[in-house]
Short mmCIF file of C-alpha atoms in Angstrom, two decimals:
data_model
loop_
_atom_site.label_atom_id
_atom_site.label_comp_id
_atom_site.label_asym_id
_atom_site.label_seq_id
_atom_site.Cartn_x
_atom_site.Cartn_y
_atom_site.Cartn_z
CA MET Q 545 -22.24 -44.87 -7.25
CA ALA Q 546 -24.67 -46.36 -9.90
CA PRO Q 547 -28.06 -44.70 -9.40
CA HIS Q 548 -30.37 -46.78 -11.84
CA LYS Q 549 -29.53 -50.09 -10.07
CA ALA Q 550 -31.07 -52.18 -8.55
CA PRO Q 551 -29.84 -51.26 -4.03
CA ASP Q 552 -28.81 -54.59 -3.46
CA SER Q 553 -26.47 -55.20 -6.85
CA THR Q 554 -24.88 -51.36 -5.89
CA ARG Q 555 -24.11 -52.26 -2.46
CA ARG Q 556 -22.71 -55.67 -3.87
CA SER Q 557 -20.43 -53.51 -6.51
CA ASP Q 558 -19.77 -50.80 -3.85
CA ARG Q 559 -18.35 -53.32 -1.46
CA SER Q 560 -15.90 -54.81 -4.36
CA ARG Q 561 -15.14 -51.58 -5.64
CA ARG Q 562 -14.01 -50.75 -2.30
CA ALA Q 563 -12.35 -53.97 -1.41
CA ILE Q 564 -10.28 -54.20 -5.09
CA HIS Q 565 -9.34 -50.19 -4.03
CA ASP Q 566 -8.31 -51.75 -0.44
CA ALA Q 567 -6.06 -54.22 -1.83
CA ALA Q 568 -3.97 -52.27 -4.62
CA LEU Q 569 -3.26 -49.70 -1.64
CA ALA Q 570 -2.22 -52.00 0.71
CA LEU Q 571 -0.68 -53.97 -1.93
CA VAL Q 572 1.99 -50.69 -3.12
CA GLY Q 573 2.26 -49.67 -0.09
CA GLU Q 574 3.95 -53.30 0.86
CA VAL Q 575 5.51 -54.78 -2.00
CA GLY Q 576 5.57 -51.12 -3.99
CA TYR Q 577 3.99 -50.48 -7.82
CA ALA Q 578 6.34 -52.98 -9.89
CA ARG Q 579 5.32 -55.97 -7.86
CA THR Q 580 2.37 -55.22 -7.55
CA THR Q 581 0.09 -57.24 -10.52
CA ILE Q 582 -4.33 -57.33 -11.16
CA GLU Q 583 -3.74 -61.06 -9.95
CA GLY Q 584 -2.40 -60.20 -6.14
CA ILE Q 585 -5.03 -57.35 -6.10
CA ALA Q 586 -7.62 -59.92 -7.00
CA ALA Q 587 -6.83 -62.29 -4.17
CA ARG Q 588 -6.05 -60.34 -1.73
CA ALA Q 589 -9.98 -59.00 -2.54
CA GLY Q 590 -11.54 -62.04 -2.33
CA VAL Q 591 -12.92 -61.25 -6.44
CA GLY Q 592 -11.70 -62.81 -9.18
CA LYS Q 593 -9.52 -60.84 -11.46
CA GLN Q 594 -12.24 -60.85 -14.06
CA THR Q 595 -14.15 -58.32 -12.03
CA ILE Q 596 -11.21 -56.17 -11.84
CA TYR Q 597 -10.58 -55.73 -15.41
CA ARG Q 598 -14.27 -55.43 -16.00
CA TRP Q 599 -14.08 -52.43 -14.17
CA TRP Q 600 -10.12 -51.12 -15.33
CA PRO Q 601 -7.79 -51.65 -18.03
CA SER Q 602 -4.86 -51.93 -16.20
CA LYS Q 603 -3.17 -51.44 -12.35
CA ALA Q 604 -2.03 -48.09 -13.13
CA ALA Q 605 -6.26 -47.06 -13.49
CA VAL Q 606 -6.93 -49.05 -10.35
CA LEU Q 607 -4.43 -47.40 -8.28
CA MET Q 608 -5.85 -43.93 -9.64
CA ASP Q 609 -9.25 -44.71 -8.75
CA ALA Q 610 -8.26 -46.12 -5.58
CA PHE Q 611 -6.70 -42.45 -4.75
CA LEU Q 612 -9.38 -40.28 -6.52
CA GLU Q 613 -11.97 -42.51 -3.89
CA THR Q 614 -9.71 -41.97 -1.08
CA ALA Q 615 -9.27 -37.98 -1.85
CA ALA Q 616 -13.56 -38.10 -2.55
CA ARG Q 617 -13.87 -40.09 1.06
CA GLN Q 618 -11.13 -37.37 3.02
CA ALA Q 619 -13.21 -34.62 0.98
CA ALA Q 620 -16.38 -35.66 2.15
CA GLU Q 621 -15.19 -36.09 5.86
CA ALA Q 622 -13.55 -32.44 5.79
CA ALA Q 623 -17.55 -31.55 4.77
CA GLY Q 624 -19.56 -33.26 7.41
CA ALA Q 625 -16.64 -31.66 10.14
CA GLY Q 626 -17.83 -27.89 8.14
CA GLY Q 627 -15.11 -27.50 4.80
CA ALA Q 628 -17.06 -27.55 1.52
CA GLU Q 629 -16.58 -30.12 -0.90
CA THR Q 630 -16.21 -30.84 -4.85
CA GLY Q 631 -15.95 -33.80 -7.20
CA GLY Q 632 -13.30 -34.80 -4.39
CA THR Q 633 -11.33 -32.20 -3.69
CA TYR Q 634 -11.44 -29.75 -1.32
CA GLU Q 635 -12.98 -25.97 -1.74
CA ILE Q 636 -10.83 -23.57 -0.66
CA PRO Q 637 -12.83 -20.93 1.60
CA ASP Q 638 -13.17 -17.75 1.82
CA THR Q 639 -13.86 -16.09 4.47
CA GLY Q 640 -11.77 -12.50 3.35
CA ASP Q 641 -8.68 -13.50 5.58
CA LEU Q 642 -6.83 -15.18 2.56
CA ALA Q 643 -3.74 -15.65 5.31
CA ALA Q 644 -6.31 -18.05 7.30
CA ASP Q 645 -7.64 -19.45 4.56
CA LEU Q 646 -4.52 -20.80 2.92
CA LYS Q 647 -3.79 -22.04 6.36
CA LEU Q 648 -6.32 -23.91 6.97
CA VAL Q 649 -6.02 -25.52 3.45
CA LEU Q 650 -2.50 -26.42 3.98
CA ARG Q 651 -2.36 -27.84 7.57
CA ALA Q 652 -5.18 -29.72 6.40
CA THR Q 653 -2.40 -31.16 2.86
CA VAL Q 654 0.04 -31.38 5.59
CA ASP Q 655 -2.48 -34.42 7.69
CA GLU Q 656 -3.25 -35.88 4.60
CA LEU Q 657 0.82 -36.35 3.46
CA ASN Q 658 1.59 -37.31 7.02
CA ASP Q 659 -1.29 -39.95 6.94
CA ALA Q 660 0.03 -43.37 7.64
CA ALA Q 661 -2.24 -44.73 6.42
CA THR Q 662 -1.83 -43.52 2.77
CA GLU Q 663 1.54 -42.50 2.53
CA ALA Q 664 3.48 -45.75 1.41
CA PRO Q 665 1.29 -45.99 -1.57
CA MET Q 666 1.52 -42.60 -1.88
CA ARG Q 667 5.13 -42.54 -1.86
CA ALA Q 668 5.20 -45.16 -4.42
CA LEU Q 669 3.00 -43.58 -6.87
CA ALA Q 670 4.56 -40.43 -6.84
CA ALA Q 671 8.14 -42.28 -7.31
CA GLU Q 672 6.38 -44.42 -10.18
CA GLY Q 673 5.68 -41.30 -12.16
CA ILE Q 674 8.89 -39.87 -11.59
CA VAL Q 675 10.12 -42.57 -13.80
CA ASP Q 676 7.29 -42.89 -16.12
CA PRO Q 677 6.11 -39.94 -17.88
CA ALA Q 678 2.87 -41.90 -18.85
CA LEU Q 679 1.72 -42.48 -15.60
CA GLY Q 680 2.98 -39.07 -13.95
CA ALA Q 681 0.84 -37.14 -16.31
CA GLN Q 682 -2.07 -39.26 -15.27
CA PHE Q 683 -1.54 -38.47 -12.03
CA VAL Q 684 -1.07 -34.72 -12.19
CA GLU Q 685 -4.13 -34.71 -14.38
CA ASN Q 686 -6.57 -36.70 -12.51
CA LEU Q 687 -4.99 -36.05 -9.03
CA LEU Q 688 -3.66 -33.16 -8.34
CA GLU Q 689 -4.63 -30.12 -11.07
CA PRO Q 690 -7.99 -30.00 -10.21
CA GLN Q 691 -6.92 -29.43 -6.43
CA LEU Q 692 -4.13 -26.85 -8.44
CA GLN Q 693 -6.93 -25.18 -9.84
CA LEU Q 694 -8.52 -24.41 -6.65
CA TYR Q 695 -5.96 -22.10 -5.44
CA VAL Q 696 -6.04 -20.27 -8.80
CA THR Q 697 -9.88 -20.16 -7.86
CA ARG Q 698 -9.44 -18.83 -4.72
CA LEU Q 699 -6.12 -16.27 -5.62
CA ARG Q 700 -8.03 -14.86 -8.61
CA ALA Q 701 -10.73 -13.75 -6.16
CA ALA Q 702 -8.50 -12.62 -3.81
CA GLN Q 703 -6.81 -9.84 -6.65
CA ASP Q 704 -10.50 -9.05 -7.85
CA ALA Q 705 -10.93 -7.92 -3.84
CA GLY Q 706 -7.62 -5.89 -4.05
CA GLN Q 707 -6.21 -8.40 -1.61
CA VAL Q 708 -3.49 -10.01 -3.64
CA ARG Q 709 -1.52 -7.10 -6.13
CA ALA Q 710 -2.78 -7.42 -9.77
CA ASP Q 711 0.51 -8.66 -11.06
CA ILE Q 712 0.98 -12.23 -9.58
CA ASP Q 713 0.72 -15.03 -11.61
CA PRO Q 714 -1.78 -17.20 -9.22
CA ARG Q 715 -0.56 -20.52 -11.85
CA VAL Q 716 3.03 -19.19 -9.80
CA ALA Q 717 1.80 -18.26 -6.66
CA LEU Q 718 0.08 -21.87 -5.91
CA GLU Q 719 3.44 -23.28 -6.29
CA LEU Q 720 5.09 -21.47 -3.65
CA LEU Q 721 2.38 -22.25 -1.06
CA ILE Q 722 1.97 -26.18 -2.25
CA ALA Q 723 5.40 -26.76 -3.60
CA PRO Q 724 7.82 -25.95 -0.43
CA LEU Q 725 5.19 -29.00 1.36
CA THR Q 726 5.70 -31.15 -1.42
CA HIS Q 727 9.90 -30.84 -1.16
CA ARG Q 728 9.71 -32.04 2.37
CA TRP Q 729 7.26 -34.41 2.12
CA LEU Q 730 8.90 -36.24 -0.89
CA LEU Q 731 12.42 -35.57 0.18
CA ARG Q 732 12.49 -35.65 4.10
CA THR Q 733 14.90 -33.35 4.65
CA LEU Q 734 12.68 -31.30 7.67
CA PRO Q 735 9.80 -32.32 9.48
CA LEU Q 736 6.02 -30.55 7.61
CA THR Q 737 3.73 -29.64 10.20
CA HIS Q 738 1.29 -27.22 10.71
CA ALA Q 739 4.15 -24.51 12.05
CA TYR Q 740 6.02 -24.86 8.55
CA ALA Q 741 2.60 -24.70 6.50
CA ASP Q 742 1.60 -21.16 8.31
CA ALA Q 743 5.39 -20.16 8.00
CA VAL Q 744 5.09 -20.62 4.15
CA VAL Q 745 2.00 -18.84 4.00
CA ASP Q 746 3.36 -15.83 5.96
CA HIS Q 747 6.67 -15.86 4.15
CA ALA Q 748 4.87 -15.94 0.17
CA LEU Q 749 2.08 -13.26 1.25
CA GLY Q 750 4.34 -11.31 3.15
CA GLY Q 751 7.98 -11.72 0.71
CA LEU Q 752 11.10 -11.85 2.04
CA LEU Q 753 11.79 -7.82 0.58
CA PRO Q 754 11.27 -5.00 3.28
CA ARG Q 755 7.87 -3.33 2.71
CA ALA Q 756 7.89 -0.02 2.95
CA GLY Q 757 6.55 1.88 6.69
CA ALA Q 758 7.44 -1.67 8.26
CA MET Y 201 42.10 -37.06 -5.96
CA ALA Y 202 45.45 -38.86 -3.79
CA PRO Y 203 48.27 -36.69 -4.05
CA HIS Y 204 50.70 -38.76 -2.13
CA LYS Y 205 50.23 -41.56 -4.96
CA ALA Y 206 52.70 -41.57 -7.97
CA PRO Y 207 51.47 -39.96 -10.89
CA ASP Y 208 51.07 -42.53 -13.10
CA SER Y 209 49.00 -44.82 -10.39
CA THR Y 210 47.04 -41.85 -9.57
CA ARG Y 211 45.64 -40.89 -13.37
CA ARG Y 212 45.19 -44.77 -13.54
CA SER Y 213 42.99 -44.78 -10.67
CA ASP Y 214 41.32 -41.28 -11.53
CA ARG Y 215 40.27 -43.26 -15.12
CA SER Y 216 39.35 -46.01 -13.44
CA ARG Y 217 36.74 -44.30 -11.23
CA ARG Y 218 35.25 -41.72 -13.70
CA ALA Y 219 34.49 -44.98 -15.83
CA ILE Y 220 32.68 -46.53 -12.76
CA HIS Y 221 30.38 -43.48 -12.20
CA ASP Y 222 29.87 -43.55 -15.60
CA ALA Y 223 28.09 -47.11 -16.14
CA ALA Y 224 26.68 -46.85 -13.17
CA LEU Y 225 24.63 -43.45 -14.33
CA ALA Y 226 24.26 -45.03 -17.97
CA LEU Y 227 22.91 -48.20 -16.15
CA VAL Y 228 20.49 -46.74 -13.98
CA GLY Y 229 19.28 -44.30 -16.67
CA GLU Y 230 18.59 -47.22 -18.80
CA VAL Y 231 17.09 -49.89 -16.29
CA GLY Y 232 16.52 -48.09 -13.08
CA TYR Y 233 17.85 -48.55 -9.82
CA ALA Y 234 16.21 -51.63 -9.00
CA ARG Y 235 18.44 -53.61 -11.14
CA THR Y 236 21.59 -51.78 -11.43
CA THR Y 237 24.08 -54.23 -9.94
CA ILE Y 238 27.79 -54.12 -8.83
CA GLU Y 239 28.33 -56.92 -11.59
CA GLY Y 240 26.85 -54.55 -14.48
CA ILE Y 241 28.18 -51.69 -13.62
CA ALA Y 242 31.86 -53.64 -13.51
CA ALA Y 243 31.23 -55.25 -17.00
CA ARG Y 244 30.01 -51.80 -18.13
CA ALA Y 245 33.66 -50.06 -17.07
CA GLY Y 246 35.61 -52.39 -17.83
CA VAL Y 247 37.03 -53.21 -14.13
CA GLY Y 248 36.35 -56.71 -12.43
CA LYS Y 249 33.78 -56.26 -9.64
CA GLN Y 250 36.58 -56.46 -6.80
CA THR Y 251 38.05 -53.07 -8.27
CA ILE Y 252 34.32 -51.41 -7.32
CA TYR Y 253 34.29 -53.37 -3.69
CA ARG Y 254 37.17 -52.08 -3.09
CA TRP Y 255 36.30 -47.86 -3.23
CA TRP Y 256 32.68 -48.19 -2.03
CA PRO Y 257 30.46 -50.63 -0.23
CA SER Y 258 27.28 -50.70 -2.10
CA LYS Y 259 25.62 -49.41 -5.34
CA ALA Y 260 23.87 -46.71 -3.72
CA ALA Y 261 27.77 -45.61 -2.45
CA VAL Y 262 28.85 -45.48 -6.28
CA LEU Y 263 25.87 -44.00 -7.73
CA MET Y 264 26.20 -41.19 -4.60
CA ASP Y 265 29.63 -40.36 -5.52
CA ALA Y 266 29.35 -40.25 -9.20
CA PHE Y 267 26.56 -37.46 -8.52
CA LEU Y 268 28.88 -35.84 -5.89
CA GLU Y 269 31.63 -35.85 -9.04
CA THR Y 270 29.53 -34.64 -11.81
CA ALA Y 271 27.93 -31.83 -9.25
CA ALA Y 272 31.76 -31.06 -8.73
CA ARG Y 273 32.70 -31.26 -12.16
CA GLN Y 274 29.81 -29.15 -13.30
CA ALA Y 275 30.20 -26.39 -10.55
CA ALA Y 276 33.89 -26.41 -12.04
CA GLU Y 277 33.48 -25.62 -15.31
CA ALA Y 278 30.76 -22.55 -14.05
CA ALA Y 279 34.24 -21.63 -12.37
CA GLY Y 280 35.60 -21.82 -15.47
CA ALA Y 281 32.97 -19.90 -16.95
CA GLY Y 282 32.71 -17.04 -14.20
CA GLY Y 283 31.11 -18.31 -11.80
CA ALA Y 284 32.60 -19.48 -8.44
CA GLU Y 285 32.87 -22.93 -6.99
CA THR Y 286 33.88 -24.62 -3.72
CA GLY Y 287 33.95 -28.29 -2.84
CA GLY Y 288 31.02 -29.62 -5.38
CA THR Y 289 28.65 -26.51 -4.94
CA TYR Y 290 28.23 -23.42 -6.58
CA GLU Y 291 28.73 -19.99 -5.19
CA ILE Y 292 25.57 -17.89 -4.83
CA PRO Y 293 27.81 -14.86 -6.42
CA ASP Y 294 26.83 -11.77 -4.04
CA THR Y 295 26.34 -8.85 -6.14
CA GLY Y 296 24.41 -6.46 -4.19
CA ASP Y 297 21.44 -7.44 -6.43
CA LEU Y 298 19.57 -9.99 -4.63
CA ALA Y 299 16.89 -10.49 -7.47
CA ALA Y 300 19.83 -11.09 -9.92
CA ASP Y 301 21.84 -13.23 -7.98
CA LEU Y 302 19.45 -15.88 -7.53
CA LYS Y 303 18.24 -15.51 -10.98
CA LEU Y 304 21.38 -16.80 -11.94
CA VAL Y 305 21.74 -19.98 -9.87
CA LEU Y 306 18.02 -21.01 -10.20
CA ARG Y 307 18.44 -20.59 -13.81
CA ALA Y 308 21.59 -22.60 -13.83
CA THR Y 309 19.49 -25.20 -11.78
CA VAL Y 310 17.01 -25.42 -14.53
CA ASP Y 311 19.68 -26.25 -17.46
CA GLU Y 312 20.85 -28.39 -14.60
CA LEU Y 313 17.43 -30.43 -13.96
CA ASN Y 314 17.03 -30.43 -18.09
CA ASP Y 315 19.75 -32.05 -18.90
CA ALA Y 316 19.02 -35.20 -21.16
CA ALA Y 317 22.47 -36.32 -19.90
CA THR Y 318 21.50 -36.81 -16.28
CA GLU Y 319 17.65 -36.46 -16.00
CA ALA Y 320 17.37 -40.12 -15.93
CA PRO Y 321 19.42 -41.38 -13.62
CA MET Y 322 18.82 -38.52 -11.30
CA ARG Y 323 15.00 -39.31 -11.57
CA ALA Y 324 15.97 -43.08 -10.27
CA LEU Y 325 17.74 -42.00 -7.73
CA ALA Y 326 14.90 -39.52 -6.15
CA ALA Y 327 12.12 -41.67 -7.06
CA GLU Y 328 14.22 -44.47 -5.06
CA GLY Y 329 14.93 -42.00 -2.16
CA ILE Y 330 11.34 -41.21 -2.00
CA VAL Y 331 10.39 -44.77 -1.18
CA ASP Y 332 13.93 -45.46 0.51
CA PRO Y 333 14.31 -43.45 3.74
CA ALA Y 334 17.96 -44.11 3.87
CA LEU Y 335 19.16 -43.64 0.85
CA GLY Y 336 16.78 -40.38 0.92
CA ALA Y 337 18.48 -39.13 3.56
CA GLN Y 338 22.44 -39.98 2.15
CA PHE Y 339 20.83 -38.33 -1.11
CA VAL Y 340 20.16 -35.03 1.34
CA GLU Y 341 22.64 -35.52 3.18
CA ASN Y 342 25.05 -35.30 0.66
CA LEU Y 343 24.12 -33.79 -2.00
CA LEU Y 344 20.86 -31.08 -1.83
CA GLU Y 345 21.56 -29.99 1.64
CA PRO Y 346 25.65 -28.66 1.30
CA GLN Y 347 23.64 -26.71 -1.89
CA LEU Y 348 20.54 -25.20 0.49
CA GLN Y 349 23.01 -23.85 2.99
CA LEU Y 350 24.16 -21.94 0.27
CA TYR Y 351 21.17 -20.30 0.13
CA VAL Y 352 20.95 -20.04 4.01
CA THR Y 353 24.53 -17.83 3.52
CA ARG Y 354 23.24 -15.14 0.66
CA LEU Y 355 19.76 -14.88 2.36
CA ARG Y 356 21.55 -14.04 6.16
CA ALA Y 357 23.76 -11.45 3.78
CA ALA Y 358 20.75 -9.92 2.42
CA GLN Y 359 19.61 -9.72 5.94
CA ASP Y 360 22.74 -8.02 7.05
CA ALA Y 361 22.24 -5.12 4.31
CA GLY Y 362 19.17 -4.56 4.80
CA GLN Y 363 17.58 -6.02 1.35
CA VAL Y 364 15.79 -8.69 3.17
CA ARG Y 365 13.60 -8.20 6.44
CA ALA Y 366 14.76 -9.43 9.94
CA ASP Y 367 11.77 -11.42 10.66
CA ILE Y 368 12.39 -14.16 7.27
CA ASP Y 369 13.45 -17.51 8.34
CA PRO Y 370 16.16 -17.98 5.45
CA ARG Y 371 15.35 -22.15 5.76
CA VAL Y 372 12.11 -21.34 4.61
CA ALA Y 373 12.53 -18.62 2.19
CA LEU Y 374 15.01 -21.01 0.14
CA GLU Y 375 12.34 -23.22 -0.07
CA LEU Y 376 10.10 -20.80 -1.54
CA LEU Y 377 12.57 -20.38 -3.88
CA ILE Y 378 13.89 -24.28 -4.94
CA ALA Y 379 10.91 -26.28 -3.88
CA PRO Y 380 8.98 -25.01 -7.28
CA LEU Y 381 11.70 -25.95 -9.28
CA THR Y 382 11.85 -29.27 -8.17
CA HIS Y 383 7.91 -29.88 -8.26
CA ARG Y 384 7.86 -29.21 -11.97
CA TRP Y 385 10.50 -30.94 -12.17
CA LEU Y 386 9.27 -34.33 -10.64
CA LEU Y 387 6.23 -33.78 -11.47
CA ARG Y 388 6.35 -32.14 -15.13
CA THR Y 389 3.30 -29.91 -14.35
CA LEU Y 390 4.46 -27.37 -16.59
CA PRO Y 391 7.10 -25.90 -18.52
CA LEU Y 392 10.56 -25.34 -16.45
CA THR Y 393 12.27 -22.42 -18.06
CA HIS Y 394 14.21 -19.72 -17.51
CA ALA Y 395 10.79 -17.25 -16.81
CA TYR Y 396 9.82 -19.72 -14.79
CA ALA Y 397 12.93 -19.07 -12.59
CA ASP Y 398 12.21 -15.58 -12.64
CA ALA Y 399 8.52 -15.23 -11.98
CA VAL Y 400 9.57 -17.65 -8.71
CA VAL Y 401 12.43 -15.80 -7.56
CA ASP Y 402 10.27 -11.90 -8.07
CA HIS Y 403 6.77 -13.71 -6.66
CA ALA Y 404 9.06 -14.97 -3.52
CA LEU Y 405 10.84 -11.94 -3.04
CA GLY Y 406 7.46 -9.25 -3.50
CA GLY Y 407 5.17 -11.35 -2.43
CA LEU Y 408 1.59 -11.40 -3.45
CA LEU Y 409 0.29 -9.04 -1.20
CA PRO Y 410 -0.35 -5.31 -2.03
CA ARG Y 411 2.71 -3.30 -1.01
CA ALA Y 412 2.15 -0.13 0.44
CA GLY Y 413 2.64 3.10 -2.04
CA ALA Y 414 2.84 0.50 -5.01
#
């Protein structure tokens, strides 16, 4: 958004940006990251190459922006549906029931990962980041870490409320919650379902060891 | 191994296979999976293309075999160093101390993932499997699942011994142990260290919730 521009020009810019994002996501999904070019994105979006170069330095930057925009839109939709939203990421609710709050956001994550509209380009970008450290670092910094920090915040609040052990490291704890979902999605070992999200939360919160008096 | 062949012929075959495996791993590490060809592997291994086609139907099959062979060799080395080995995978020891046994194998996994000699081809194969479901399924079936089943076996033994809660699903529990390591390795979020492996085991076993009397 560019609030100081004339409304017509802003609307045109927004329309072009959105068309370029959609073209980039579609192309990467169809032909992979390596064979996606700025020329191809421009042709598909119906804009000139120079329009893209004016706004973004590289195809990686276009894609990253497209994913950030998608994340922001999904978060806004979630906010409309009752969730809270900040800067393109979901706030994790704090109802006082940690298990319920975590299940809510992890089920939403399952739905996002299983979304047929974004799965192919997300996979292409993840695969490219695995073999290209610079792109991987951008992905982690711009898209992943802001989301992970929400878990740190929620788990710290639970610690303050005495609902999570004081000796737990929130950064390690969130990986026990998030990584199993990523693992199933990336490697397709077993179905990635809401029931699985719930089971991960229950196993991580309760731990594997017997509990005294249980 | 082909025990019924004459020793000289067997030795020659083993040498050729090993040269082909090494060439395939090196090439994939250097130019990526997509640009690795049977011709390139043959040239680098100093064998004819037909030698490769006699033993393997595709470059994916060569690579998968190379990784299985590497896993078997590492397991044999671990067995020589005091670990137990079965069919190219580590047995998880059962000393009666579940935390210590899990830390031992997860530290070994950290070392394997951080091994500079295999990191590039492992990343290339993982990335390819993420965008190619057929290759991904082969990877999971041949390389990953046999290792995951060892965790199921060890966790079931711990359940039988009353050291893990009866209501834990070993298949979910092992993902809480393994997935965080894979997550750090694939996405390079934070350093993948022995201390991290230990922390994952402690968090997963103890759980995040306060324990009665703790």
